[in-house]
Tab-separated table of C-alpha atoms and ligand atoms in Angstrom:
chain	number	residue	atom	x	y	z
U	1	MET	CA	22.106	14.698	-0.671
U	2	ALA	CA	22.882	12.053	-3.686
U	3	PHE	CA	18.648	12.833	-3.529
U	4	PRO	CA	17.843	14.376	-7.452
U	5	LYS	CA	16.600	17.722	-7.650
U	6	ASN	CA	13.053	16.856	-8.703
U	7	PHE	CA	13.210	14.083	-5.697
U	8	LEU	CA	8.782	14.031	-4.230
U	9	TRP	CA	8.347	14.346	-0.721
U	10	GLY	CA	5.567	12.808	0.096
U	11	ALA	CA	3.190	11.271	2.572
U	12	ALA	CA	-0.174	8.533	1.740
U	13	THR	CA	-2.778	6.894	3.071
U	14	ALA	CA	-5.908	5.526	2.260
U	15	SER	CA	-9.408	5.840	1.895
U	16	TYR	CA	-11.230	3.151	4.243
U	17	GLN	CA	-8.372	4.098	6.618
U	18	ILE	CA	-9.186	7.190	6.788
U	19	GLU	CA	-11.589	8.704	5.072
U	20	GLY	CA	-15.022	7.752	7.584
U	21	ALA	CA	-18.281	8.948	6.152
U	22	SER	CA	-19.061	5.594	5.681
U	23	ARG	CA	-22.935	6.090	4.676
U	24	GLN	CA	-23.075	8.791	4.185
U	25	ASP	CA	-23.628	10.390	0.567
U	26	GLY	CA	-24.107	7.579	-1.051
U	27	ARG	CA	-21.454	5.369	-0.569
U	28	GLY	CA	-21.531	1.858	-1.227
U	29	GLU	CA	-20.736	-1.131	1.496
U	30	CYS	CA	-17.368	-2.001	0.967
U	31	ILE	CA	-16.007	-5.702	2.256
U	32	TRP	CA	-14.594	-4.158	4.734
U	33	THR	CA	-17.121	-2.302	5.941
U	34	ARG	CA	-18.762	-6.012	6.530
U	35	PHE	CA	-15.115	-7.302	7.954
U	36	SER	CA	-14.942	-4.998	10.546
U	37	HIS	CA	-18.508	-5.040	11.815
U	38	THR	CA	-18.090	-8.571	12.134
U	39	PRO	CA	-16.986	-10.170	15.397
U	40	GLY	CA	-14.285	-10.893	16.002
U	41	LYS	CA	-12.050	-9.648	13.061
U	42	VAL	CA	-10.941	-6.274	13.564
U	43	LEU	CA	-9.288	-5.026	17.296
U	44	ASN	CA	-11.644	-3.653	19.687
U	45	ALA	CA	-14.193	-3.988	17.553
U	46	ASP	CA	-12.952	-0.968	15.394
U	47	THR	CA	-14.610	-0.364	11.815
U	48	GLY	CA	-13.993	2.534	9.681
U	49	ASP	CA	-17.198	3.834	10.366
U	50	VAL	CA	-15.759	7.547	10.695
U	51	ALA	CA	-12.087	6.978	11.174
U	52	THR	CA	-10.373	10.458	10.685
U	53	ASP	CA	-13.339	12.102	8.992
U	54	HIS	CA	-11.453	13.303	6.242
U	55	TYR	CA	-14.391	13.074	4.233
U	56	HIS	CA	-15.305	16.115	5.818
U	57	ARG	CA	-11.834	16.953	7.189
U	58	TYR	CA	-10.045	17.061	4.135
U	59	VAL	CA	-9.227	20.487	3.524
U	60	GLU	CA	-7.971	21.175	7.227
U	61	ASP	CA	-5.918	18.181	5.991
U	62	VAL	CA	-4.759	19.786	3.017
U	63	ALA	CA	-3.377	22.962	5.291
U	64	LEU	CA	-1.352	20.317	7.375
U	65	MET	CA	0.415	18.478	4.490
U	66	LYS	CA	0.965	22.519	2.715
U	67	THR	CA	2.272	23.817	6.703
U	68	LEU	CA	4.835	20.584	6.397
U	69	GLY	CA	6.423	21.558	2.553
U	70	LEU	CA	4.480	18.328	1.562
U	71	GLN	CA	5.297	18.060	-2.446
U	72	ALA	CA	3.336	15.296	-3.567
U	73	TYR	CA	-0.322	13.112	-1.647
U	74	ARG	CA	-1.089	9.629	-2.343
U	75	PHE	CA	-4.515	9.159	-1.592
U	76	SER	CA	-6.971	5.971	-2.847
U	77	ILE	CA	-10.554	6.478	-4.361
U	78	SER	CA	-12.960	4.157	-2.104
U	79	TRP	CA	-14.226	2.515	-5.181
U	80	PRO	CA	-17.809	2.350	-3.976
U	81	ARG	CA	-18.219	5.284	-3.053
U	82	VAL	CA	-17.921	6.084	-6.645
U	83	ILE	CA	-19.428	3.011	-7.873
U	84	PRO	CA	-21.621	2.062	-4.735
U	85	HIS	CA	-23.666	-1.043	-5.955
U	86	CYS	CA	-22.581	-3.155	-8.544
U	87	THR	CA	-21.557	-2.339	-12.324
U	88	GLY	CA	-22.660	0.717	-13.505
U	89	ALA	CA	-24.222	3.917	-12.347
U	90	SER	CA	-21.850	6.374	-10.521
U	91	ASN	CA	-21.928	7.982	-7.484
U	92	PRO	CA	-22.511	12.410	-8.377
U	93	ALA	CA	-21.631	12.749	-4.709
U	94	GLY	CA	-18.462	10.873	-4.111
U	95	LEU	CA	-17.491	11.851	-7.326
U	96	ASP	CA	-17.519	15.785	-6.198
U	97	PHE	CA	-15.559	14.955	-3.460
U	98	TYR	CA	-11.954	13.751	-5.521
U	99	ASP	CA	-12.607	16.204	-6.930
U	100	ARG	CA	-12.911	18.925	-4.260
U	101	LEU	CA	-10.313	16.811	-2.781
U	102	VAL	CA	-7.821	17.226	-5.990
U	103	ASP	CA	-8.138	21.101	-6.337
U	104	GLU	CA	-7.076	21.428	-2.854
U	105	LEU	CA	-4.129	19.828	-3.308
U	106	LEU	CA	-3.210	21.517	-6.303
U	107	LYS	CA	-4.564	24.556	-5.247
U	108	ALA	CA	-1.484	24.060	-2.227
U	109	GLY	CA	0.754	23.018	-4.691
U	110	ILE	CA	0.373	19.593	-4.166
U	111	VAL	CA	1.109	16.443	-6.276
U	112	PRO	CA	-2.076	14.371	-6.142
U	113	THR	CA	-0.637	11.204	-6.393
U	114	ALA	CA	-4.211	8.404	-6.734
U	115	THR	CA	-4.172	5.144	-5.888
U	116	LEU	CA	-7.067	2.685	-7.207
U	117	TYR	CA	-7.300	0.127	-5.573
U	118	HIS	CA	-6.192	-0.040	-1.307
U	119	TRP	CA	-8.430	-2.262	-0.610
U	120	ASP	CA	-11.796	-1.307	-0.405
U	121	LEU	CA	-13.780	-3.432	-2.522
U	122	PRO	CA	-17.881	-3.585	-3.252
U	123	GLN	CA	-19.639	-5.220	-0.975
U	124	ALA	CA	-22.088	-5.669	-3.861
U	125	LEU	CA	-19.047	-7.080	-6.129
U	126	GLN	CA	-17.254	-10.057	-3.293
U	127	ASN	CA	-20.988	-10.853	-3.148
U	128	ARG	CA	-20.522	-12.022	-7.048
U	129	GLY	CA	-16.946	-13.178	-5.976
U	130	GLY	CA	-14.251	-10.228	-5.980
U	131	TRP	CA	-10.801	-11.367	-7.044
U	132	LEU	CA	-12.413	-14.554	-7.452
U	133	ASN	CA	-14.099	-13.747	-10.497
U	134	ARG	CA	-12.866	-12.950	-13.614
U	135	GLU	CA	-14.928	-10.610	-14.516
U	136	ILE	CA	-13.124	-8.310	-12.434
U	137	VAL	CA	-10.920	-7.663	-15.123
U	138	GLY	CA	-13.334	-5.887	-17.102
U	139	TRP	CA	-15.295	-4.247	-13.997
U	140	PHE	CA	-11.765	-2.842	-12.366
U	141	ALA	CA	-11.689	-1.202	-15.844
U	142	ASP	CA	-14.839	0.672	-16.025
U	143	TYR	CA	-13.575	1.777	-12.613
U	144	THR	CA	-10.964	3.248	-14.153
U	145	ASP	CA	-11.706	4.750	-16.925
U	146	LEU	CA	-14.712	6.576	-14.924
U	147	MET	CA	-12.085	7.693	-12.293
U	148	THR	CA	-8.953	9.080	-15.081
U	149	ARG	CA	-11.820	10.685	-16.940
U	150	ARG	CA	-13.122	12.600	-14.837
U	151	LEU	CA	-9.822	13.085	-13.071
U	152	GLY	CA	-6.917	12.466	-15.626
U	153	ASP	CA	-7.363	16.153	-16.833
U	154	ARG	CA	-5.542	16.738	-13.385
U	155	VAL	CA	-4.114	13.919	-12.439
U	156	LYS	CA	-0.761	12.793	-13.528
U	157	ASN	CA	0.065	10.345	-11.207
U	158	TRP	CA	-1.913	6.795	-10.958
U	159	ILE	CA	-1.506	3.665	-9.240
U	160	THR	CA	-3.178	0.638	-9.866
U	161	ILE	CA	-3.573	-2.007	-7.189
U	162	ASN	CA	-1.445	-1.333	-3.639
U	163	GLU	CA	0.399	-4.742	-2.477
U	164	PRO	CA	-1.581	-7.193	-4.153
U	165	PHE	CA	0.220	-9.442	-1.846
U	166	VAL	CA	-1.632	-8.365	1.153
U	167	ALA	CA	-5.144	-7.850	-1.170
U	168	ALA	CA	-4.899	-11.572	-2.389
U	169	PHE	CA	-3.005	-13.699	0.150
U	170	VAL	CA	-4.153	-12.032	3.575
U	171	GLY	CA	-7.743	-11.182	2.410
U	172	TYR	CA	-8.402	-14.391	0.339
U	173	ALA	CA	-6.004	-17.168	1.835
U	174	PHE	CA	-4.792	-16.013	5.540
U	175	GLY	CA	-8.111	-14.620	6.035
U	176	ALA	CA	-6.750	-12.028	8.606
U	177	HIS	CA	-7.951	-9.459	5.940
U	178	ALA	CA	-11.128	-8.464	4.338
U	179	PRO	CA	-13.947	-10.319	3.293
U	180	GLY	CA	-11.665	-13.004	5.585
U	181	TYR	CA	-11.378	-16.083	3.548
U	182	SER	CA	-8.788	-19.182	3.836
U	183	ASP	CA	-7.840	-20.632	0.536
U	184	PRO	CA	-4.593	-20.500	-0.477
U	185	ARG	CA	-6.080	-21.643	-3.720
U	186	GLY	CA	-8.496	-18.434	-3.822
U	187	GLY	CA	-5.357	-16.109	-2.419
U	188	LEU	CA	-3.422	-18.264	-6.042
U	189	LEU	CA	-6.819	-17.300	-7.917
U	190	ALA	CA	-6.989	-13.991	-6.664
U	191	SER	CA	-3.424	-12.597	-7.361
U	192	HIS	CA	-3.344	-13.833	-10.870
U	193	HIS	CA	-6.740	-11.601	-10.971
U	194	MET	CA	-4.817	-8.470	-9.803
U	195	PHE	CA	-2.404	-8.768	-12.491
U	196	LEU	CA	-4.844	-8.667	-15.356
U	197	ALA	CA	-6.970	-6.122	-13.626
U	198	HIS	CA	-3.493	-3.973	-13.766
U	199	ALA	CA	-2.864	-4.683	-17.105
U	200	ALA	CA	-6.538	-3.591	-18.015
U	201	SER	CA	-5.685	-1.077	-15.743
U	202	MET	CA	-2.817	0.749	-17.070
U	203	GLY	CA	-4.306	0.990	-20.571
U	204	LEU	CA	-7.194	2.819	-19.538
U	205	ILE	CA	-4.954	4.998	-17.940
U	206	ARG	CA	-2.759	5.733	-21.022
U	207	GLN	CA	-5.524	6.267	-22.667
U	208	ASN	CA	-7.421	8.555	-20.649
U	209	VAL	CA	-4.801	10.647	-19.334
U	210	PRO	CA	-2.342	12.910	-21.012
U	211	ASN	CA	1.373	12.605	-19.680
U	212	ALA	CA	-0.127	9.595	-17.955
U	213	VAL	CA	3.053	8.439	-14.820
U	214	ALA	CA	1.460	5.282	-13.990
U	215	GLY	CA	2.521	2.214	-11.849
U	216	ILE	CA	1.830	-1.022	-9.240
U	217	THR	CA	2.303	-1.343	-5.624
U	218	LEU	CA	4.283	-4.066	-4.029
U	219	ASN	CA	4.814	-4.792	-0.318
U	220	LEU	CA	9.143	-6.395	-0.618
U	221	SER	CA	10.678	-7.538	1.928
U	222	TRP	CA	14.269	-8.505	1.558
U	223	VAL	CA	14.374	-11.719	2.182
U	224	ASP	CA	17.477	-13.820	4.651
U	225	PRO	CA	17.941	-17.100	5.630
U	226	ALA	CA	18.336	-17.718	9.589
U	227	THR	CA	20.934	-19.407	9.303
U	228	PRO	CA	23.619	-20.381	6.525
U	229	SER	CA	22.991	-23.501	6.043
U	230	GLU	CA	22.384	-24.577	2.223
U	231	ALA	CA	17.981	-26.422	4.206
U	232	ASP	CA	17.779	-22.150	5.159
U	233	ILE	CA	18.867	-20.395	2.512
U	234	GLN	CA	16.159	-23.216	0.547
U	235	ALA	CA	14.053	-21.640	2.138
U	236	ALA	CA	14.688	-18.450	2.094
U	237	ARG	CA	14.372	-18.910	-1.519
U	238	ARG	CA	10.441	-20.150	-1.300
U	239	HIS	CA	9.469	-17.298	1.361
U	240	ASP	CA	11.433	-14.725	-1.544
U	241	GLY	CA	9.921	-16.583	-4.644
U	242	PHE	CA	6.406	-16.394	-2.351
U	243	VAL	CA	6.345	-12.642	-1.172
U	244	ASN	CA	8.276	-11.174	-3.587
U	245	ARG	CA	9.287	-12.862	-7.065
U	246	TRP	CA	6.094	-13.862	-7.555
U	247	PHE	CA	4.198	-10.217	-7.994
U	248	LEU	CA	7.705	-8.800	-9.788
U	249	ASP	CA	7.910	-11.545	-12.210
U	250	PRO	CA	4.888	-11.271	-14.188
U	251	VAL	CA	4.668	-7.524	-14.354
U	252	PHE	CA	7.984	-7.531	-15.533
U	253	LYS	CA	8.604	-10.869	-17.742
U	254	GLY	CA	5.262	-11.317	-17.726
U	255	GLU	CA	5.211	-14.125	-16.096
U	256	TYR	CA	5.445	-16.532	-12.959
U	257	PRO	CA	8.775	-17.059	-11.945
U	258	SER	CA	9.046	-21.280	-12.938
U	259	ASP	CA	10.086	-22.454	-8.915
U	260	MET	CA	7.161	-21.309	-7.716
U	261	LEU	CA	5.057	-22.611	-10.340
U	262	GLN	CA	6.941	-25.978	-9.664
U	263	LEU	CA	5.814	-25.753	-5.534
U	264	TYR	CA	2.015	-24.584	-6.365
U	265	GLY	CA	1.355	-27.416	-8.342
U	266	SER	CA	-2.043	-28.557	-8.506
U	267	MET	CA	-2.859	-24.906	-6.313
U	268	LEU	CA	-3.051	-23.885	-10.000
U	269	ASP	CA	-4.717	-25.902	-11.612
U	270	ASP	CA	-8.300	-23.027	-11.937
U	271	ILE	CA	-4.553	-21.012	-13.460
U	272	ASP	CA	-4.054	-20.873	-17.652
U	273	VAL	CA	-0.349	-19.411	-15.748
U	274	THR	CA	0.698	-18.252	-19.162
U	275	GLU	CA	-1.949	-15.186	-19.767
U	276	VAL	CA	0.029	-12.910	-16.956
U	277	LYS	CA	2.226	-12.258	-20.031
U	278	GLN	CA	-0.925	-9.703	-20.020
U	279	ALA	CA	0.943	-8.253	-16.866
U	280	ALA	CA	3.706	-7.095	-18.271
U	281	VAL	CA	2.770	-3.839	-19.203
U	282	PRO	CA	5.884	-0.713	-19.603
U	283	GLN	CA	5.446	1.319	-16.366
U	284	ASP	CA	6.653	4.481	-15.223
U	285	PHE	CA	7.806	3.058	-11.869
U	286	LEU	CA	7.930	0.805	-9.636
U	287	GLY	CA	6.263	1.347	-6.523
U	288	ILE	CA	7.311	-0.120	-3.861
U	289	ASN	CA	6.099	-0.004	0.084
U	290	TYR	CA	9.023	-1.245	2.666
U	291	TYR	CA	8.345	-1.518	6.526
U	292	THR	CA	11.307	-4.894	7.449
U	293	ARG	CA	12.748	-7.980	6.702
U	294	ASN	CA	12.425	-11.389	6.880
U	295	VAL	CA	14.041	-13.620	8.641
U	296	ILE	CA	14.031	-17.363	6.977
U	297	GLU	CA	14.492	-21.291	8.138
U	298	ASN	CA	13.233	-24.110	6.763
U	299	ASP	CA	10.120	-25.386	8.943
U	300	ALA	CA	8.808	-29.909	7.313
U	301	ASN	CA	6.728	-29.047	9.643
U	302	GLY	CA	5.447	-25.411	8.025
U	303	PRO	CA	2.595	-25.345	5.576
U	304	TYR	CA	2.919	-25.726	2.232
U	305	LEU	CA	5.960	-24.002	1.574
U	306	GLN	CA	8.028	-25.116	4.652
U	307	THR	CA	9.210	-22.062	5.783
U	308	HIS	CA	9.277	-20.400	8.893
U	309	GLU	CA	9.754	-16.753	10.519
U	310	VAL	CA	11.952	-16.337	12.770
U	311	LYS	CA	12.483	-13.053	14.941
U	312	PRO	CA	16.334	-12.942	15.628
U	313	PRO	CA	16.470	-11.924	19.482
U	314	HIS	CA	19.028	-8.601	19.756
U	315	SER	CA	17.183	-6.582	16.974
U	316	SER	CA	14.969	-4.220	17.928
U	317	TYR	CA	11.079	-4.460	16.972
U	318	THR	CA	8.148	-1.529	16.137
U	319	GLN	CA	4.420	-1.915	17.827
U	320	MET	CA	4.076	-3.985	14.820
U	321	GLY	CA	6.524	-6.846	15.762
U	322	TRP	CA	8.108	-5.427	12.577
U	323	GLU	CA	12.328	-5.936	12.974
U	324	LEU	CA	13.935	-2.693	12.470
U	325	CYS	CA	16.864	-2.957	9.530
U	326	PRO	CA	17.087	0.188	7.204
U	327	GLU	CA	20.288	-1.253	5.763
U	328	SER	CA	17.362	-3.682	3.848
U	329	LEU	CA	15.725	-1.262	2.534
U	330	THR	CA	18.919	0.002	0.755
U	331	GLN	CA	19.564	-3.728	-0.475
U	332	ILE	CA	16.719	-4.337	-1.752
U	333	LEU	CA	16.132	-1.534	-3.647
U	334	VAL	CA	20.143	-1.934	-5.508
U	335	ARG	CA	18.604	-5.592	-5.905
U	336	LEU	CA	15.762	-4.532	-7.993
U	337	HIS	CA	17.105	-2.501	-10.147
U	338	GLN	CA	19.717	-4.906	-11.015
U	339	ASP	CA	17.069	-8.042	-11.429
U	340	TYR	CA	14.032	-5.972	-13.117
U	341	ALA	CA	15.565	-2.752	-14.072
U	342	PRO	CA	12.442	-0.763	-13.752
U	343	LYS	CA	12.397	2.806	-15.097
U	344	ALA	CA	11.937	4.255	-11.914
U	345	LEU	CA	11.134	2.680	-8.104
U	346	TRP	CA	8.790	4.930	-5.500
U	347	ILE	CA	8.877	4.813	-1.959
U	348	THR	CA	4.999	4.321	-1.760
U	349	GLU	CA	4.232	3.405	1.660
U	350	ASN	CA	7.125	4.001	4.746
U	351	GLY	CA	6.804	4.665	7.965
U	352	ALA	CA	6.113	2.557	11.857
U	353	ALA	CA	3.443	2.080	14.893
U	354	TYR	CA	5.238	3.010	18.177
U	355	VAL	CA	3.138	3.646	21.552
U	356	ASP	CA	3.006	7.608	21.735
U	357	PRO	CA	1.901	9.841	24.710
U	358	SER	CA	-0.608	11.982	24.779
U	359	PRO	CA	-0.569	15.584	22.574
U	360	GLU	CA	1.530	18.246	25.419
U	361	ASN	CA	2.266	21.631	24.704
U	362	GLY	CA	0.797	21.051	21.104
U	363	VAL	CA	3.378	18.518	19.747
U	364	VAL	CA	3.555	14.918	20.730
U	365	ALA	CA	7.061	12.798	21.620
U	366	ASP	CA	8.132	10.310	18.761
U	367	PRO	CA	11.154	9.397	18.640
U	368	GLU	CA	11.547	6.076	17.672
U	369	ARG	CA	9.358	7.407	14.816
U	370	THR	CA	11.604	10.015	13.266
U	371	ALA	CA	14.771	7.909	14.067
U	372	TYR	CA	12.725	5.001	11.665
U	373	LEU	CA	12.360	7.463	9.315
U	374	GLN	CA	15.681	9.190	9.231
U	375	SER	CA	17.687	5.979	9.050
U	376	HIS	CA	14.978	4.963	6.132
U	377	ILE	CA	15.795	7.572	4.611
U	378	ALA	CA	19.367	7.465	4.528
U	379	ALA	CA	18.927	4.166	3.002
U	380	VAL	CA	17.174	5.491	0.454
U	381	GLU	CA	20.541	8.429	-0.209
U	382	THR	CA	21.830	4.964	0.030
U	383	ALA	CA	20.977	3.263	-2.220
U	384	ILE	CA	20.656	5.594	-4.782
U	385	GLN	CA	24.887	5.871	-4.345
U	386	GLN	CA	24.609	2.174	-5.574
U	387	GLY	CA	22.717	3.168	-8.561
U	388	SER	CA	18.878	2.159	-7.564
U	389	PRO	CA	16.726	5.196	-9.754
U	390	VAL	CA	14.334	6.131	-6.542
U	391	THR	CA	13.006	9.381	-7.119
U	392	ALA	CA	10.108	9.594	-4.754
U	393	TYR	CA	9.271	9.009	-0.654
U	394	PHE	CA	6.178	8.944	0.727
U	395	VAL	CA	5.868	8.600	4.672
U	396	TRP	CA	3.129	5.951	6.050
U	397	SER	CA	1.399	7.730	7.373
U	398	LEU	CA	-0.009	11.549	7.462
U	399	LEU	CA	-2.496	10.649	9.604
U	400	ASP	CA	-3.049	7.981	12.797
U	401	ASN	CA	-5.889	5.768	11.287
U	402	PHE	CA	-7.663	2.899	11.067
U	403	GLU	CA	-4.604	0.547	10.860
U	404	TRP	CA	-6.939	-2.929	9.500
U	405	ALA	CA	-7.415	-5.486	11.453
U	406	TYR	CA	-5.714	-3.628	14.230
U	407	GLY	CA	-8.745	-0.861	14.396
U	408	TYR	CA	-7.457	2.445	15.625
U	409	ASP	CA	-4.670	0.076	18.150
U	410	ARG	CA	-1.346	0.358	15.680
U	411	ARG	CA	-0.526	4.858	14.984
U	412	PHE	CA	1.503	5.258	11.947
U	413	GLY	CA	0.443	8.690	11.823
U	414	ILE	CA	2.993	11.683	12.180
U	415	ILE	CA	-0.108	13.962	12.750
U	416	HIS	CA	-1.766	12.346	15.845
U	417	VAL	CA	-5.478	12.094	15.364
U	418	ASP	CA	-7.383	11.903	19.079
U	419	PHE	CA	-10.301	9.485	17.847
U	420	LYS	CA	-12.812	11.025	19.744
U	421	THR	CA	-12.239	14.343	19.468
U	422	LEU	CA	-11.121	13.923	15.817
U	423	THR	CA	-8.571	17.064	16.569
U	424	ARG	CA	-5.099	16.773	14.588
U	425	THR	CA	-1.890	17.251	16.266
U	426	MET	CA	1.139	17.214	15.456
U	427	LYS	CA	4.334	14.726	16.227
U	428	GLN	CA	7.360	15.809	16.439
U	429	SER	CA	8.592	13.550	13.914
U	430	ALA	CA	6.050	15.833	11.099
U	431	LEU	CA	7.847	18.583	12.040
U	432	TRP	CA	11.429	16.471	11.822
U	433	TYR	CA	10.155	15.600	8.087
U	434	ARG	CA	8.819	19.535	7.657
U	435	ASP	CA	12.677	21.057	8.340
U	436	PHE	CA	14.096	17.786	6.470
U	437	ILE	CA	12.111	18.559	2.694
U	438	ALA	CA	12.437	22.753	3.503
U	439	LYS	CA	16.588	21.484	3.371
U	440	SER	CA	17.071	19.183	0.725
U	441	THR	CA	14.539	21.137	-1.460
U	442	GLY	CA	16.567	23.947	-0.785
U	443	LYS	CA	12.719	26.128	0.687
A	1	FCB	C1	0.336	-1.728	4.162
A	1	FCB	C2	-1.041	-1.184	4.061
A	1	FCB	C3	-1.233	0.770	4.502
A	1	FCB	C4	-0.484	0.519	5.696
A	1	FCB	C5	0.517	-0.030	6.566
A	1	FCB	C6	1.137	-0.549	7.630
A	1	FCB	O1	0.199	-2.857	3.923
A	1	FCB	O2	-0.694	-0.918	2.125
A	1	FCB	O3	-2.698	0.275	4.197
A	1	FCB	O4	-1.614	-0.333	6.625
A	1	FCB	O5	0.748	-1.711	5.650
């Protein structure tokens, strides 16, 4: 196999999606608590109030990780659990939880990898504008300072922000995620503040964590034009600027892509775009979350980018309606290496939702998810053979969980969760992954 010896195999989760205990031990409200309790926002009116109850079951969950032979675990910290209200006073019970989780992981020989922001912004900060308020750069720095001082003796791997595209645009411009705003200018402003917050956070991680390994996680998609026509090629280029380059260029080059600056034009009037040079701080890795590719055609009547996504009719799709396209994972990993030369690339999320049968004889049969993981891990291997410096892979997700606007309807876990009893059951994909890790690490 092409995977280097020190390659890390892991699984990922996020606080709001698994922890539950949303009103316990002093945790403050977050934008997803508010959003999910607003009628009509989340499928079946599901909320993360209980989720998988990981807050109380983390010992069992770490034991499951150990059974699988995971080498690393990517979790996120709930900002409102540790700073419940506005800025200022931290919550000792919340901090204790992350201490206990980290200690449990270390005891099991699993490398903790902490994400600071996976979308559960304290509602108290949203009340002051959230990511639209420039002061968030300082708020995020204070929160980073608190967590890195607290955990930095034991946690070396840090991710600042998960998927700024989704957090900024889906939350502030499309309204489909918390806080549910629909203003394209807001999406741009929120993303700008995220770049500045990322830079401030990286500085504090370096200051407080000896031998830190730190970076940001972006959701990136390979983009293909629907036809070889010049119009579709240009449309695909605009879409690439929208989802990929708007995020990559700031963190690697300290600038926004010039074609996008031109396209957004007066929508950027409130932003001093030159400030983004601050964002290009050295990173130890770039995290990428990969699920699918996008096929794009020109659409003269489309909204401001005049693009439209098409679904190739002969492809296979997951339950999310995302096209299966492992080759595009290879393509994007090779392109990142060529265009941006990151020190290392980590796949911080990759996985699939399918309709699973109920557990039978203590296991859940999920052949499609297993095949998805196999083909995508093979695609990573091909990218490594082509020179791309991938050094870690995290399955999304360890557990079935609260899938944002889809609630509990979409299951991404390699471990099944019965949301009535909260019982965990291995899926075949988990057992396949366990055997794969054992084989590839020679254990
Ligand atoms: C990503 C999110 C993650 C999960 C997967 C399916 O965009 O980071 O929390 O919802 O998609």
